[in-house]
PDB file of C-alpha atoms in Angstrom:
ATOM      1  CA  MET A 256     -59.295   4.242  46.228  1.00 95.00           C
ATOM      2  CA  LEU A 257     -55.694   5.443  46.432  1.00 97.00           C
ATOM      3  CA  GLN A 258     -53.901   7.152  49.279  1.00 97.00           C
ATOM      4  CA  ILE A 259     -50.895   9.162  48.146  1.00 97.00           C
ATOM      5  CA  GLY A 260     -48.293  10.570  50.499  1.00 97.00           C
ATOM      6  CA  CYS A 261     -46.197  13.392  49.083  1.00 96.00           C
ATOM      7  CA  PRO A 262     -44.056  16.207  50.572  1.00 96.00           C
ATOM      8  CA  LYS A 263     -45.650  18.595  48.055  1.00 96.00           C
ATOM      9  CA  ALA A 264     -49.229  17.402  48.503  1.00 96.00           C
ATOM     10  CA  LYS A 265     -50.862  20.711  47.507  1.00 96.00           C
ATOM     11  CA  LEU A 266     -48.932  20.803  44.230  1.00 96.00           C
ATOM     12  CA  LEU A 267     -49.807  17.171  43.531  1.00 96.00           C
ATOM     13  CA  LYS A 268     -53.475  17.882  44.280  1.00 97.00           C
ATOM     14  CA  GLU A 269     -53.475  20.673  41.679  1.00 96.00           C
ATOM     15  CA  LYS A 270     -51.938  18.333  39.104  1.00 95.00           C
ATOM     16  CA  ILE A 271     -54.164  15.274  39.605  1.00 96.00           C
ATOM     17  CA  ASP A 272     -57.577  16.580  40.696  1.00 97.00           C
ATOM     18  CA  GLN A 273     -60.057  15.894  37.864  1.00 97.00           C
ATOM     19  CA  LEU A 274     -57.258  14.279  35.834  1.00 96.00           C
ATOM     20  CA  ASP A 275     -58.020  12.003  32.893  1.00 97.00           C
ATOM     21  CA  PHE A 276     -54.984   9.815  32.148  1.00 96.00           C
ATOM     22  CA  GLU A 277     -54.933   6.552  30.190  1.00 95.00           C
ATOM     23  CA  SER A 278     -58.764   6.545  30.120  1.00 95.00           C
ATOM     24  CA  ILE A 279     -58.917   6.732  33.925  1.00 97.00           C
ATOM     25  CA  HIS A 280     -60.536   9.659  35.710  1.00 98.00           C
ATOM     26  CA  PHE A 281     -58.922  10.644  39.028  1.00 98.00           C
ATOM     27  CA  GLU A 282     -60.515  12.906  41.620  1.00 97.00           C
ATOM     28  CA  VAL A 283     -58.984  14.084  44.892  1.00 97.00           C
ATOM     29  CA  VAL A 284     -61.603  13.684  47.617  1.00 96.00           C
ATOM     30  CA  ARG A 285     -59.493  14.647  50.618  1.00 95.00           C
ATOM     31  CA  LEU A 286     -56.254  16.464  51.392  1.00 96.00           C
ATOM     32  CA  SER A 287     -55.005  15.977  54.931  1.00 96.00           C
ATOM     33  CA  GLY A 288     -51.518  17.234  55.700  1.00 96.00           C
ATOM     34  CA  LEU A 289     -49.193  15.509  53.259  1.00 97.00           C
ATOM     35  CA  THR A 290     -51.719  12.821  52.269  1.00 97.00           C
ATOM     36  CA  LEU A 291     -54.253  12.745  49.432  1.00 97.00           C
ATOM     37  CA  GLN A 292     -57.163  10.373  49.053  1.00 96.00           C
ATOM     38  CA  VAL A 293     -58.006   9.853  45.400  1.00 96.00           C
ATOM     39  CA  THR A 294     -60.936   8.069  43.760  1.00 96.00           C
ATOM     40  CA  HIS A 295     -60.831   6.682  40.236  1.00 97.00           C
ATOM     41  CA  ASN A 296     -62.926   4.817  37.682  1.00 96.00           C
ATOM     42  CA  ALA A 297     -60.328   2.206  36.709  1.00 96.00           C
ATOM     43  CA  ALA A 298     -61.182  -1.484  36.563  1.00 94.00           C
ATOM     44  CA  SER A 299     -59.013  -2.104  39.632  1.00 95.00           C
ATOM     45  CA  ASP A 300     -57.045  -0.206  42.237  1.00 95.00           C
ATOM     46  CA  GLU A 301     -53.863  -1.817  40.943  1.00 96.00           C
ATOM     47  CA  ALA A 302     -54.472  -0.443  37.432  1.00 96.00           C
ATOM     48  CA  ALA A 303     -55.150   3.022  38.866  1.00 97.00           C
ATOM     49  CA  LYS A 304     -51.983   2.848  40.967  1.00 97.00           C
ATOM     50  CA  ALA A 305     -49.875   1.884  37.933  1.00 97.00           C
ATOM     51  CA  ALA A 306     -51.327   4.716  35.850  1.00 97.00           C
ATOM     52  CA  MET A 307     -50.808   7.217  38.671  1.00 97.00           C
ATOM     53  CA  LYS A 308     -47.154   6.175  39.027  1.00 96.00           C
ATOM     54  CA  LYS A 309     -46.638   6.745  35.293  1.00 96.00           C
ATOM     55  CA  TYR A 310     -48.303  10.167  35.463  1.00 96.00           C
ATOM     56  CA  ILE A 311     -46.354  11.335  38.525  1.00 96.00           C
ATOM     57  CA  LYS A 312     -43.084  10.527  36.730  1.00 95.00           C
ATOM     58  CA  THR A 313     -44.029  13.153  34.123  1.00 94.00           C
ATOM     59  CA  ILE A 314     -44.255  15.964  36.711  1.00 94.00           C
ATOM     60  CA  SER A 315     -40.819  17.616  36.827  1.00 94.00           C
ATOM     61  CA  GLU A 316     -41.480  19.407  40.158  1.00 94.00           C
ATOM     62  CA  LEU A 317     -41.819  16.018  41.864  1.00 93.00           C
ATOM     63  CA  ALA A 318     -38.830  14.352  40.169  1.00 89.00           C
ATOM     64  CA  ASN A 319     -36.627  13.668  43.194  1.00 91.00           C
ATOM     65  CA  LEU A 320     -39.255  13.307  45.903  1.00 94.00           C
ATOM     66  CA  TYR A 321     -40.402  10.155  47.671  1.00 95.00           C
ATOM     67  CA  ILE A 322     -44.073   9.556  46.882  1.00 96.00           C
ATOM     68  CA  ASN A 323     -45.963   6.701  48.524  1.00 97.00           C
ATOM     69  CA  ILE A 324     -49.078   5.271  46.858  1.00 97.00           C
ATOM     70  CA  GLN A 325     -51.204   2.819  48.843  1.00 97.00           C
ATOM     71  CA  LEU A 326     -54.514   1.096  48.174  1.00 96.00           C
ATOM     72  CA  ILE A 327     -57.249   1.898  50.710  1.00 94.00           C
ATOM     73  CA  ASP A 328     -60.916   1.032  51.149  1.00 90.00           C
ATOM     74  CA  ALA A 329     -63.808   3.491  51.493  1.00 83.00           C
ATOM     75  CA  GLN A 330     -63.211   3.806  55.250  1.00 85.00           C
ATOM     76  CA  GLY A 331     -59.539   4.715  54.701  1.00 82.00           C
ATOM     77  CA  ARG A 332     -58.087   1.370  55.811  1.00 89.00           C
ATOM     78  CA  ILE A 333     -54.971   0.232  54.008  1.00 89.00           C
ATOM     79  CA  LEU A 334     -55.525  -2.934  51.985  1.00 85.00           C
TER      80      LEU A 334
END
């Protein structure tokens, strides 16, 4: 699972919830403040993180913002 921190979390949620990108399906399971928790069906969290980074770069509204993507387990602990 991915945890994504973004100053425009609601906008990012709209863009990535139920997203299919590079044969990976992303689903936002929780929005808490400026943090999203996102599940995926990629082979690994690292592959999902790489694909998400590529997709976020295509969103012009988020071009100059700092976005933090971390790998977490099902209990929300950072790996």
